Amino acid sequence: MSNVKSPHRFYIPVMGTGFTIDSALAVAKYSISSVVALVDDVLIEQMRKCWCERICEPYQAIPATEHDSRAKRITAYLNLLNNIVQKQIVKLKASLFEAGSDISRYFELLPDDGSEKQAYQAMLLESNEQKKQQLQQSLRQHIVPGSIDVNIMTKIDRPAFRGGEMLPYEYSDAAAALRGYAQSDLDSSVVFSAGFNPHLYGYLTQFEDFFPDQNNALKKRICLKVSDYRSATIQGKYLAKHGLWVSEYRIESPLNCGGHAFINEGQLFGPILEEFKQRKDEFIAGLHKLYQNALKNLKKLCPDKPHPVKITAQGGVGTHEEHEFLMNHYELDAIGWGSPFLLVPEVTNVDPEQLNQLLTAQPYLSASSPLGIPFWNIAVSASENARRQRIEQGTPGALCKKGFAKLNTEFGEPPICMASREYQQQKLLALKNDASLSTEQANALKEIVLSKSCICHDLAAGATIKNDIDLNVTGAICPGPNLVNFNKIVSLKEMVDHIYGRISLLINPNRPHVFITELRLQINYLLGEVKNASLGLPARSQQKLQEVKENLSKGIEYYQNLAKEKFTEHQEKFLDALKELRKELEAVLIPVLAQK
């Protein structure tokens, strides 16, 4: 989020490679922040061309053969987004306060108990025309755009080659994406997800925008998406020692989210948020000492006080009541709402076929991702249909069109993608020739190999089909499990009204609480790993699985105490659900075979 705080209490997190690639152009003028994925520079260049044509802006192509094309494409696109949003804000501020105008919509979308919304309502009630004009002018001065943040998946850091020779690190995918962002005009945050990448974090020091200016302000800020306090501590300290400040810790539920699910060791959402709440002050103070020492050694400006730090969260929140409880009890700055926005076509890029599929979709946690990370998927997508068809035709694996997931070196250099035909043919042959595997093991491993799908190309389909860029792509989509609670296409206003409790879009008012849903997902995942371990398939060690079980048990105890102290409505239902899940957890037997 930008240095000027948005009056909204939610943001739209990154979704896929293309679902939120231009969401800022729909929501930033209303002070709503969103996140652009910087994985696919091919799509980014296509979207830049599309928007230049749409607004009659001159377009000059940046071909892939041009030196440093990936970074240049990203910089050009982000500057375009920024320019469009700045013009939108100027136009919005100049518009009249009348029914249906953008400036009226700006304030109508705000939370009802916020100071800006109350000032707007006071203006509407003012009968004195001179005072009314003064109030309107004051309101205009308080308008701020939502932040155009970007996301870099630290694991997608494919090395670059030219003429068979590996290029220096700064040309790898993640580093080039970072450079593209760093050289843009944006005043916003880069969200790092998917874990710790010391090479990439070290490269941050090459860009002055991440260091304090003369006013101790950070033009570009760092946001870490983490799944527990320990991860935040390790990464935050590493960056502070390099003179880099983390301005936001974005806590994501490990399983109750869309896209990739980054599994932790059984720590649950509530206890994680509680630890951040209890330890925030000491955490920031400790980081600031490291930060000051590093800046002094670098001979850079050093603030006496820590920069602001935001604690935000995302993953499975589906009601206004859940949103408000998390915000207030855990003292959060904002909450991310992702998958429900896939049903808001004015905000996200979802093609008509995908929209219809989402209305009845049953997301499941799959092994589809070639990154080897659990991935939320739907079985009826065009991408999944094409994958199954290739298997039936005896040609499993996709033709690798973009190569962003070319990270596997199991069969030597250069790396290849696990969803590619090249990899799957070699891997299936290796499994066939492995005499040490039982029939059951071989079949299970074969299924894992065949499940991989081309997500780096197919996830762009929502954007390329909707914007008439490529109508032949077989689209993939990755909603989280929370999507099952919504079943109709809605407007931005309707979704925001749902978030702030002005209406309800839920199809099942008796849906389980977000904490219960996540606990169920964690137990199911543990059961899956136990089954794999029993079959001698890849799974965490016996010690790790036992640790997961113990952490889940501690989490249940935490939720029991929390419900008794804080839940007034639905307390009995919540406690009954916990009781049943505790029984299921206690029945889980960790096999010795899981030991590595």
Coordinates of C-alpha atoms in Angstrom, one line a residue:
M1 CA 0.0 0.0 0.0
S2 CA 1.1 3.6 -0.6
N3 CA 2.6 6.0 1.9
V4 CA -0.8 7.6 2.1
K5 CA -3.1 5.2 3.9
S6 CA -6.2 4.0 2.1
P7 CA -9.5 4.4 3.9
H8 CA -10.4 0.9 2.9
R9 CA -9.9 -2.1 5.2
F10 CA -9.4 -4.7 2.5
Y11 CA -7.2 -5.2 -0.6
I12 CA -7.3 -7.6 -3.6
P13 CA -4.3 -10.0 -3.5
V14 CA -2.6 -11.3 -6.5
M15 CA -4.5 -14.1 -8.3
G16 CA -2.8 -16.2 -10.9
T17 CA -0.7 -14.6 -13.6
G18 CA -3.5 -12.6 -15.3
F19 CA -6.6 -12.5 -13.1
T20 CA -5.5 -9.2 -11.4
I21 CA -3.0 -8.0 -14.0
D22 CA -5.0 -4.8 -14.7
S23 CA -7.4 -4.8 -11.7
A24 CA -5.8 -1.5 -10.6
L25 CA -7.4 0.2 -13.6
A26 CA -10.9 -0.8 -12.2
V27 CA -10.3 -0.2 -8.5
A28 CA -7.4 2.1 -7.7
K29 CA -9.4 5.2 -8.4
Y30 CA -11.7 4.1 -5.6
S31 CA -8.7 3.8 -3.2
I32 CA -8.7 0.0 -3.4
S33 CA -5.3 -1.6 -3.6
S34 CA -4.6 -4.6 -5.8
V35 CA -1.6 -6.7 -6.8
V36 CA -0.1 -7.4 -10.3
A37 CA 1.8 -10.7 -10.9
L38 CA 5.2 -10.2 -12.5
V39 CA 5.6 -13.8 -13.7
D40 CA 4.6 -13.6 -17.3
D41 CA 6.3 -10.8 -19.2
V42 CA 4.8 -12.1 -22.5
L43 CA 1.3 -11.5 -21.1
I44 CA 2.4 -8.2 -19.6
E45 CA 3.6 -7.0 -23.0
Q46 CA 0.3 -8.2 -24.6
M47 CA -1.7 -6.3 -22.0
R48 CA 0.4 -3.1 -22.5
K49 CA -0.4 -3.2 -26.2
C50 CA -4.1 -3.9 -25.5
W51 CA -4.4 -0.9 -23.1
C52 CA -2.4 1.4 -25.3
E53 CA -4.8 0.7 -28.2
R54 CA -7.8 1.1 -25.9
I55 CA -6.8 4.6 -24.7
C56 CA -5.3 5.6 -28.0
E57 CA -1.8 5.8 -26.5
P58 CA 1.2 5.2 -28.8
Y59 CA 2.6 1.7 -28.5
Q60 CA 6.2 0.7 -29.2
A61 CA 6.8 -3.1 -28.9
I62 CA 9.6 -4.4 -26.8
P63 CA 10.5 -7.7 -28.5
A64 CA 11.8 -10.6 -26.5
T65 CA 15.1 -10.4 -28.5
E66 CA 15.8 -6.9 -27.1
H67 CA 18.5 -6.7 -24.4
D68 CA 16.9 -6.8 -20.9
S69 CA 13.5 -7.1 -22.5
R70 CA 11.8 -8.7 -19.5
A71 CA 12.6 -5.9 -17.1
K72 CA 11.9 -3.2 -19.8
R73 CA 8.4 -4.8 -20.5
I74 CA 7.6 -4.8 -16.8
T75 CA 8.7 -1.2 -16.3
A76 CA 6.8 0.1 -19.4
Y77 CA 3.6 -1.7 -18.3
L78 CA 3.7 -0.5 -14.7
N79 CA 4.3 3.0 -15.8
L80 CA 1.3 2.8 -18.1
L81 CA -0.9 1.6 -15.2
N82 CA 0.4 4.4 -13.0
N83 CA -0.2 7.0 -15.7
I84 CA -3.8 5.8 -16.4
V85 CA -4.6 5.7 -12.7
Q86 CA -3.2 9.2 -12.1
K87 CA -5.4 10.6 -14.9
Q88 CA -8.4 8.7 -13.5
I89 CA -7.9 10.4 -10.1
V90 CA -7.6 13.9 -11.7
K91 CA -10.9 13.2 -13.6
L92 CA -12.6 11.8 -10.5
K93 CA -11.6 14.8 -8.3
A94 CA -13.0 17.1 -11.0
S95 CA -16.4 15.3 -11.3
L96 CA -19.6 16.5 -9.6
F97 CA -21.1 15.0 -6.5
E98 CA -24.2 13.6 -8.2
A99 CA -25.9 10.2 -8.4
G100 CA -23.7 7.7 -10.3
S101 CA -20.6 9.9 -10.6
D102 CA -17.2 8.4 -9.9
I103 CA -16.6 10.8 -7.0
S104 CA -19.9 9.8 -5.4
R105 CA -19.1 6.2 -5.9
Y106 CA -15.6 6.6 -4.4
F107 CA -17.2 7.7 -1.0
E108 CA -20.2 5.4 -1.2
L109 CA -17.9 2.3 -1.4
L110 CA -16.1 3.3 1.9
P111 CA -16.9 1.6 5.2
D112 CA -19.8 3.3 6.9
D113 CA -18.0 4.0 10.2
G114 CA -14.9 5.5 8.6
S115 CA -14.3 9.2 9.0
E116 CA -14.2 9.9 5.3
K117 CA -17.6 8.2 4.8
Q118 CA -19.1 10.1 7.7
A119 CA -17.8 13.4 6.3
Y120 CA -19.4 12.5 2.9
Q121 CA -22.7 11.8 4.6
A122 CA -22.5 15.1 6.5
M123 CA -21.9 16.9 3.2
L124 CA -25.0 15.3 1.7
L125 CA -27.1 16.5 4.6
E126 CA -25.8 20.0 4.6
S127 CA -28.5 22.5 3.4
N128 CA -26.3 25.6 3.3
E129 CA -24.9 25.7 -0.3
Q130 CA -21.7 27.6 0.7
K131 CA -20.9 25.1 3.5
K132 CA -21.7 22.3 1.2
Q133 CA -19.2 23.5 -1.4
Q134 CA -16.5 23.8 1.3
L135 CA -17.2 20.3 2.5
Q136 CA -17.0 19.0 -1.1
Q137 CA -13.7 20.7 -1.6
S138 CA -12.4 19.1 1.6
L139 CA -13.5 15.7 0.5
R140 CA -11.7 16.1 -2.8
Q141 CA -8.5 16.8 -1.0
H142 CA -8.8 13.6 0.9
I143 CA -9.1 11.4 -2.2
V144 CA -6.1 9.0 -2.5
P145 CA -5.6 6.2 -5.1
G146 CA -5.3 2.6 -4.2
S147 CA -1.8 1.2 -4.3
I148 CA -0.6 -0.6 -7.5
D149 CA 1.4 -3.3 -5.8
V150 CA 3.3 -6.1 -7.5
N151 CA 4.0 -9.8 -6.7
I152 CA 7.2 -11.7 -7.3
M153 CA 7.2 -15.5 -6.6
T154 CA 10.7 -16.0 -5.2
K155 CA 10.7 -19.7 -6.3
I156 CA 10.2 -18.7 -10.0
D157 CA 13.7 -17.6 -10.6
R158 CA 14.7 -19.3 -13.8
P159 CA 18.3 -18.5 -14.9
A160 CA 18.7 -16.8 -18.2
F161 CA 20.8 -18.3 -21.0
R162 CA 22.2 -16.8 -24.2
G163 CA 24.0 -18.9 -26.8
G164 CA 24.1 -21.8 -24.4
E165 CA 25.9 -19.7 -21.7
M166 CA 24.2 -18.8 -18.4
L167 CA 23.9 -15.0 -18.0
P168 CA 24.7 -13.2 -14.7
Y169 CA 22.1 -13.5 -11.9
E170 CA 20.4 -10.1 -12.5
Y171 CA 19.0 -11.6 -15.7
S172 CA 17.2 -14.4 -13.9
D173 CA 13.4 -14.2 -14.0
A174 CA 12.8 -12.9 -10.4
A175 CA 15.7 -10.5 -10.5
A176 CA 14.7 -9.1 -13.9
A177 CA 11.1 -8.7 -12.6
L178 CA 12.4 -6.9 -9.5
R179 CA 14.5 -4.6 -11.7
G180 CA 11.5 -3.8 -13.9
Y181 CA 9.5 -2.8 -10.8
A182 CA 12.4 -0.9 -9.2
Q183 CA 12.9 1.2 -12.3
S184 CA 9.2 2.1 -12.6
D185 CA 7.5 5.3 -11.5
L186 CA 5.3 3.4 -8.9
D187 CA 5.1 4.4 -5.3
S188 CA 4.0 1.1 -3.9
S189 CA 5.0 -2.3 -2.5
V190 CA 6.6 -5.4 -3.9
V191 CA 5.0 -8.5 -2.4
F192 CA 7.5 -11.4 -2.1
S193 CA 5.9 -14.8 -1.8
A194 CA 6.9 -18.5 -1.9
G195 CA 9.7 -18.3 0.5
F196 CA 13.3 -17.0 1.2
N197 CA 15.5 -16.2 -1.8
P198 CA 18.8 -14.6 -0.5
H199 CA 20.1 -13.9 -4.0
L200 CA 17.0 -11.9 -4.8
Y201 CA 16.9 -10.1 -1.5
G202 CA 20.5 -9.2 -1.8
Y203 CA 19.8 -7.7 -5.3
L204 CA 17.3 -5.3 -3.7
T205 CA 20.2 -3.2 -2.4
Q206 CA 21.0 -2.1 -5.9
F207 CA 17.9 0.2 -6.0
E208 CA 17.8 3.4 -4.1
D209 CA 13.9 3.5 -4.0
F210 CA 14.1 0.8 -1.3
F211 CA 16.1 3.1 1.0
P212 CA 14.9 6.1 2.9
D213 CA 14.9 9.5 1.1
Q214 CA 15.6 12.9 2.6
N215 CA 12.2 12.8 4.4
N216 CA 12.8 9.3 5.7
A217 CA 10.1 8.0 3.3
L218 CA 10.4 4.8 1.3
K219 CA 9.1 5.2 -2.3
K220 CA 9.1 1.5 -2.8
R221 CA 8.4 -0.8 0.0
I222 CA 8.8 -4.5 0.8
C223 CA 5.9 -6.8 1.8
L224 CA 6.6 -10.4 2.8
K225 CA 3.8 -12.9 2.4
V226 CA 4.4 -15.4 5.2
S227 CA 2.6 -18.4 6.7
D228 CA 4.1 -18.1 10.3
Y229 CA 6.0 -15.8 12.7
R230 CA 9.2 -17.8 12.4
S231 CA 9.4 -17.2 8.6
A232 CA 8.7 -13.5 9.1
T233 CA 11.5 -13.3 11.7
I234 CA 14.1 -15.0 9.5
Q235 CA 13.4 -13.0 6.4
G236 CA 12.8 -9.7 8.2
K237 CA 16.2 -10.0 10.0
Y238 CA 18.0 -10.9 6.9
L239 CA 16.7 -7.9 5.0
A240 CA 17.2 -5.5 8.0
K241 CA 20.9 -6.6 8.1
H242 CA 21.1 -5.4 4.5
G243 CA 19.6 -2.1 5.3
L244 CA 16.2 -3.0 3.9
W245 CA 12.9 -2.5 5.9
V246 CA 9.9 -4.7 5.6
S247 CA 6.8 -2.4 5.6
E248 CA 4.2 -5.1 5.6
Y249 CA 3.9 -8.7 6.8
R250 CA 1.1 -10.3 4.9
I251 CA 0.0 -13.5 6.7
E252 CA -1.6 -16.0 4.5
S253 CA -3.5 -19.1 5.6
P254 CA -1.3 -22.0 4.4
L255 CA -4.2 -24.0 3.0
N256 CA -7.3 -21.8 3.0
C257 CA -6.3 -19.7 0.0
G258 CA -6.3 -19.8 -3.8
G259 CA -3.5 -20.7 -6.1
H260 CA -0.4 -22.3 -4.5
A261 CA -0.8 -23.5 -0.9
F262 CA 2.4 -23.1 1.1
I263 CA 2.1 -25.8 3.8
N264 CA 3.5 -25.0 7.2
E265 CA 4.0 -27.3 10.2
G266 CA 0.4 -27.3 11.4
Q267 CA 0.3 -23.8 12.9
L268 CA -3.2 -22.5 12.5
F269 CA -4.3 -19.0 11.3
G270 CA -5.6 -17.8 14.6
P271 CA -2.5 -18.7 16.7
I272 CA -0.2 -17.3 14.0
L273 CA -2.1 -14.0 14.1
E274 CA -2.1 -14.0 17.9
E275 CA 1.7 -14.4 17.9
F276 CA 2.2 -11.5 15.6
K277 CA -0.1 -9.4 17.8
Q278 CA 1.6 -10.3 21.0
R279 CA 5.2 -9.9 19.7
K280 CA 4.8 -7.1 17.2
D281 CA 6.4 -4.3 19.3
E282 CA 9.5 -6.3 20.3
F283 CA 9.8 -7.7 16.8
I284 CA 9.9 -4.2 15.2
A285 CA 12.3 -2.8 17.9
G286 CA 14.7 -5.7 17.3
L287 CA 14.6 -5.2 13.5
H288 CA 15.1 -1.5 13.8
K289 CA 18.4 -1.9 15.6
L290 CA 19.7 -4.2 12.9
Y291 CA 18.3 -1.8 10.2
Q292 CA 20.0 1.2 11.8
N293 CA 23.4 -0.5 12.0
A294 CA 23.2 -1.6 8.4
L295 CA 22.2 1.8 7.1
K296 CA 25.1 3.4 9.1
N297 CA 27.5 1.0 7.6
L298 CA 26.1 1.8 4.1
K299 CA 26.5 5.5 4.9
K300 CA 22.8 6.0 4.1
L301 CA 20.2 8.1 5.9
C302 CA 19.1 6.4 9.1
P303 CA 15.7 7.2 10.7
D304 CA 15.6 7.5 14.5
K305 CA 12.2 5.7 14.7
P306 CA 11.1 2.6 12.8
H307 CA 9.2 3.0 9.6
P308 CA 5.5 2.0 9.9
V309 CA 4.8 -1.7 9.8
K310 CA 1.5 -3.1 8.6
I311 CA 0.2 -6.5 9.6
T312 CA -2.3 -7.8 7.1
A313 CA -3.9 -11.2 6.6
Q314 CA -5.7 -13.2 3.9
G315 CA -7.2 -16.6 3.3
G316 CA -10.8 -17.8 3.4
V317 CA -12.4 -14.8 5.1
G318 CA -16.0 -14.8 3.7
T319 CA -18.2 -12.7 5.9
H320 CA -18.3 -9.2 7.3
E321 CA -18.4 -10.6 10.8
E322 CA -15.2 -12.7 10.3
H323 CA -13.5 -9.6 8.7
E324 CA -14.3 -7.3 11.6
F325 CA -13.3 -9.9 14.2
L326 CA -9.9 -10.5 12.6
M327 CA -9.3 -6.8 12.2
N328 CA -10.3 -5.9 15.7
H329 CA -9.1 -8.8 17.8
Y330 CA -5.7 -9.2 16.0
E331 CA -5.2 -5.5 15.4
L332 CA -4.8 -5.9 11.7
D333 CA -4.4 -3.1 9.1
A334 CA -6.3 -4.8 6.3
I335 CA -7.6 -8.2 5.1
G336 CA -7.2 -9.6 1.6
W337 CA -10.3 -10.8 -0.3
G338 CA -9.2 -12.9 -3.3
S339 CA -11.3 -15.7 -4.8
P340 CA -14.7 -14.0 -4.4
F341 CA -13.5 -11.2 -6.7
L342 CA -13.1 -13.8 -9.5
L343 CA -16.9 -13.4 -9.7
V344 CA -16.6 -9.6 -10.2
P345 CA -15.9 -9.3 -14.0
E346 CA -15.4 -5.5 -13.9
V347 CA -12.4 -6.1 -11.6
T348 CA -10.7 -9.4 -12.6
N349 CA -9.9 -11.1 -15.9
V350 CA -12.1 -14.2 -16.1
D351 CA -13.4 -15.3 -19.5
P352 CA -17.1 -16.2 -19.9
E353 CA -16.5 -19.9 -19.9
Q354 CA -14.5 -19.7 -16.7
L355 CA -17.1 -17.5 -15.1
N356 CA -19.8 -20.1 -15.7
Q357 CA -17.5 -22.8 -14.3
L358 CA -16.9 -20.9 -11.2
L359 CA -20.6 -20.6 -10.3
T360 CA -20.7 -24.3 -9.6
A361 CA -17.0 -25.1 -9.1
Q362 CA -15.7 -27.4 -6.4
P363 CA -12.0 -26.4 -5.9
Y364 CA -9.7 -29.2 -4.8
L365 CA -6.1 -29.2 -3.7
S366 CA -4.2 -30.8 -6.5
A367 CA -0.6 -31.8 -7.5
S368 CA -1.1 -29.8 -10.8
S369 CA 1.7 -27.2 -10.3
P370 CA 5.0 -28.0 -12.0
L371 CA 6.6 -26.2 -9.0
G372 CA 5.8 -29.2 -6.9
I373 CA 3.7 -27.1 -4.5
P374 CA 0.0 -28.0 -3.7
F375 CA -2.2 -26.0 -6.0
W376 CA -5.9 -25.2 -5.9
N377 CA -7.6 -26.3 -9.1
I378 CA -11.0 -27.1 -10.6
A379 CA -11.5 -30.3 -12.5
V380 CA -13.7 -28.9 -15.3
S381 CA -11.3 -26.2 -16.6
A382 CA -10.3 -26.2 -20.3
S383 CA -6.7 -26.7 -19.1
E384 CA -7.6 -29.8 -17.2
N385 CA -9.7 -31.2 -20.0
A386 CA -6.8 -30.7 -22.4
R387 CA -4.4 -32.4 -20.0
R388 CA -6.7 -35.5 -19.7
Q389 CA -7.2 -35.5 -23.5
R390 CA -3.4 -35.6 -24.1
I391 CA -3.1 -38.6 -21.7
E392 CA -5.9 -40.4 -23.5
Q393 CA -4.1 -39.8 -26.9
G394 CA -0.9 -41.2 -25.5
T395 CA 1.0 -37.9 -25.6
P396 CA 1.0 -36.7 -22.0
G397 CA 2.6 -33.4 -21.1
A398 CA 2.2 -29.9 -22.6
L399 CA 4.2 -28.2 -25.2
C400 CA 6.2 -25.7 -23.2
K401 CA 5.3 -22.3 -24.8
K402 CA 6.6 -19.8 -22.2
G403 CA 8.9 -21.8 -19.9
F404 CA 8.6 -19.8 -16.7
A405 CA 8.4 -23.0 -14.7
K406 CA 11.5 -24.6 -16.3
L407 CA 13.2 -25.3 -13.0
N408 CA 13.7 -29.1 -12.9
T409 CA 17.2 -30.5 -13.4
E410 CA 16.5 -34.1 -12.6
F411 CA 17.5 -35.1 -16.2
G412 CA 20.3 -32.6 -16.5
E413 CA 20.8 -29.0 -17.7
P414 CA 19.2 -26.9 -18.9
P415 CA 16.2 -27.1 -16.6
I416 CA 12.9 -28.2 -18.0
C417 CA 9.3 -27.9 -16.7
M418 CA 7.6 -30.9 -15.0
A419 CA 4.4 -30.2 -16.9
S420 CA 6.2 -30.5 -20.3
R421 CA 6.0 -33.4 -22.6
E422 CA 9.8 -33.6 -22.6
Y423 CA 9.9 -34.1 -18.8
Q424 CA 6.9 -36.4 -18.5
Q425 CA 8.2 -38.8 -21.2
Q426 CA 11.5 -39.2 -19.4
K427 CA 10.0 -39.5 -16.0
L428 CA 7.4 -42.1 -17.0
L429 CA 10.2 -44.2 -18.6
A430 CA 12.3 -43.9 -15.4
L431 CA 9.4 -45.0 -13.3
K432 CA 8.7 -47.9 -15.6
N433 CA 12.3 -49.1 -15.3
D434 CA 12.5 -48.7 -11.5
A435 CA 12.4 -52.2 -10.2
S436 CA 12.4 -51.1 -6.6
L437 CA 8.9 -49.7 -6.8
S438 CA 5.8 -51.8 -6.0
T439 CA 2.9 -51.7 -8.5
E440 CA 1.0 -49.4 -6.1
Q441 CA 3.9 -47.1 -5.6
A442 CA 4.6 -46.9 -9.4
N443 CA 0.9 -46.1 -10.2
A444 CA 0.7 -43.4 -7.5
L445 CA 3.9 -41.8 -8.7
K446 CA 2.8 -42.0 -12.3
E447 CA -0.4 -40.2 -11.4
I448 CA 1.6 -37.4 -9.8
V449 CA 3.6 -37.0 -12.9
L450 CA 0.6 -36.9 -15.2
S451 CA -1.3 -34.5 -13.0
K452 CA 1.1 -31.6 -13.8
S453 CA -0.4 -29.0 -16.0
C454 CA 0.9 -25.9 -17.9
I455 CA -0.2 -23.2 -15.5
C456 CA 2.3 -20.5 -16.6
H457 CA 0.6 -20.4 -20.0
D458 CA -2.9 -21.5 -19.2
L459 CA -3.4 -19.2 -16.2
A460 CA -3.1 -16.3 -18.6
A461 CA -6.2 -17.4 -20.5
G462 CA -8.6 -15.3 -18.5
A463 CA -6.8 -12.2 -19.6
T464 CA -6.0 -13.2 -23.1
I465 CA -9.5 -14.5 -24.0
K466 CA -11.4 -11.7 -22.3
N467 CA -9.2 -9.1 -24.1
D468 CA -9.3 -10.8 -27.5
I469 CA -5.5 -11.5 -27.4
D470 CA -5.6 -15.3 -27.8
L471 CA -8.9 -17.0 -28.1
N472 CA -7.5 -20.5 -28.5
V473 CA -5.7 -21.0 -25.2
T474 CA -7.0 -23.7 -22.8
G475 CA -7.6 -21.8 -19.6
A476 CA -6.7 -22.8 -16.0
I477 CA -8.2 -21.2 -12.9
C478 CA -7.2 -21.5 -9.3
P479 CA -9.9 -20.4 -6.8
G480 CA -9.6 -21.2 -3.2
P481 CA -12.1 -23.3 -1.2
N482 CA -13.9 -20.2 0.0
L483 CA -15.4 -19.8 -3.5
V484 CA -18.1 -22.5 -2.8
N485 CA -19.9 -20.0 -0.6
F486 CA -20.6 -17.7 -3.5
N487 CA -22.5 -18.6 -6.7
K488 CA -23.4 -15.5 -8.7
I489 CA -21.7 -12.9 -10.8
V490 CA -21.8 -9.5 -9.0
S491 CA -20.6 -5.9 -9.3
L492 CA -17.8 -4.2 -7.5
K493 CA -20.3 -2.4 -5.4
E494 CA -22.1 -5.6 -4.4
M495 CA -18.8 -7.3 -3.3
V496 CA -17.6 -4.3 -1.4
D497 CA -21.1 -4.0 0.3
H498 CA -20.8 -7.7 1.3
I499 CA -17.3 -7.1 2.8
Y500 CA -18.6 -4.2 4.8
G501 CA -21.8 -5.9 5.9
R502 CA -24.3 -3.8 4.0
I503 CA -25.6 -6.9 2.1
S504 CA -24.8 -10.6 2.2
L505 CA -23.8 -12.6 -0.9
L506 CA -23.4 -15.9 0.9
I507 CA -25.4 -18.9 -0.5
N508 CA -24.9 -20.8 2.7
P509 CA -25.5 -18.7 5.9
N510 CA -24.5 -21.8 7.9
R511 CA -21.0 -22.1 6.3
P512 CA -18.3 -23.1 8.8
H513 CA -16.2 -20.4 10.4
V514 CA -13.0 -19.5 8.6
F515 CA -11.0 -21.1 11.5
I516 CA -13.0 -24.3 11.3
T517 CA -12.6 -24.6 7.5
E518 CA -8.8 -24.2 7.8
L519 CA -8.6 -26.7 10.5
R520 CA -10.5 -29.2 8.4
L521 CA -8.2 -28.6 5.5
Q522 CA -5.1 -29.1 7.7
I523 CA -6.4 -32.4 9.0
N524 CA -7.3 -33.6 5.5
Y525 CA -3.8 -32.7 4.3
L526 CA -2.2 -34.5 7.2
L527 CA -4.3 -37.6 6.5
G528 CA -3.1 -37.5 2.9
E529 CA 0.5 -37.3 4.0
V530 CA 0.0 -40.2 6.4
K531 CA -1.4 -42.3 3.5
N532 CA 1.5 -41.4 1.3
A533 CA 4.0 -42.3 4.1
S534 CA 2.3 -45.6 4.6
L535 CA 2.8 -46.4 0.9
G536 CA 6.4 -45.3 0.9
L537 CA 5.6 -42.3 -1.2
P538 CA 7.0 -38.7 -0.8
A539 CA 5.9 -37.3 2.6
R540 CA 7.4 -35.4 5.5
S541 CA 9.3 -37.4 8.1
Q542 CA 7.6 -39.1 11.0
Q543 CA 9.0 -36.5 13.4
K544 CA 7.6 -33.6 11.2
L545 CA 4.2 -35.3 10.9
Q546 CA 4.0 -35.7 14.6
E547 CA 4.9 -32.1 15.0
V548 CA 2.1 -31.1 12.7
K549 CA -0.4 -33.2 14.7
E550 CA 0.8 -31.6 18.0
N551 CA 0.6 -28.1 16.6
L552 CA -3.0 -28.7 15.3
S553 CA -3.9 -30.0 18.8
K554 CA -2.5 -26.8 20.3
G555 CA -4.4 -24.8 17.8
I556 CA -7.7 -26.5 18.7
E557 CA -7.1 -25.7 22.4
Y558 CA -6.4 -22.0 21.5
Y559 CA -9.6 -21.9 19.5
Q560 CA -11.6 -23.4 22.4
N561 CA -10.4 -20.7 24.8
L562 CA -10.9 -18.0 22.2
A563 CA -14.5 -19.0 21.5
K564 CA -15.4 -19.1 25.2
E565 CA -13.9 -15.7 25.7
K566 CA -14.8 -13.8 22.5
F567 CA -17.6 -15.5 20.6
T568 CA -21.0 -14.5 21.6
E569 CA -22.9 -15.7 18.5
H570 CA -22.6 -19.3 17.2
Q571 CA -20.3 -20.2 20.1
E572 CA -21.9 -23.6 20.6
K573 CA -21.8 -24.4 16.9
F574 CA -18.1 -23.5 16.8
L575 CA -17.2 -25.5 19.9
D576 CA -19.1 -28.5 18.6
A577 CA -17.2 -28.4 15.3
L578 CA -13.9 -28.2 17.2
K579 CA -14.9 -31.2 19.3
E580 CA -15.6 -33.3 16.2
L581 CA -12.3 -32.3 14.6
R582 CA -10.3 -33.0 17.7
K583 CA -11.7 -36.6 17.6
E584 CA -10.6 -36.9 14.0
L585 CA -7.2 -35.6 14.8
E586 CA -6.7 -37.8 17.8
A587 CA -7.5 -40.8 15.6
V588 CA -4.7 -40.0 13.1
L589 CA -1.8 -42.5 13.5
I590 CA 1.6 -41.3 12.4
P591 CA 3.3 -44.3 10.7
V592 CA 6.9 -45.2 11.4
L593 CA 7.3 -45.5 7.6
A594 CA 7.2 -41.8 7.3
Q595 CA 10.7 -41.5 8.8
K596 CA 13.4 -40.5 6.3

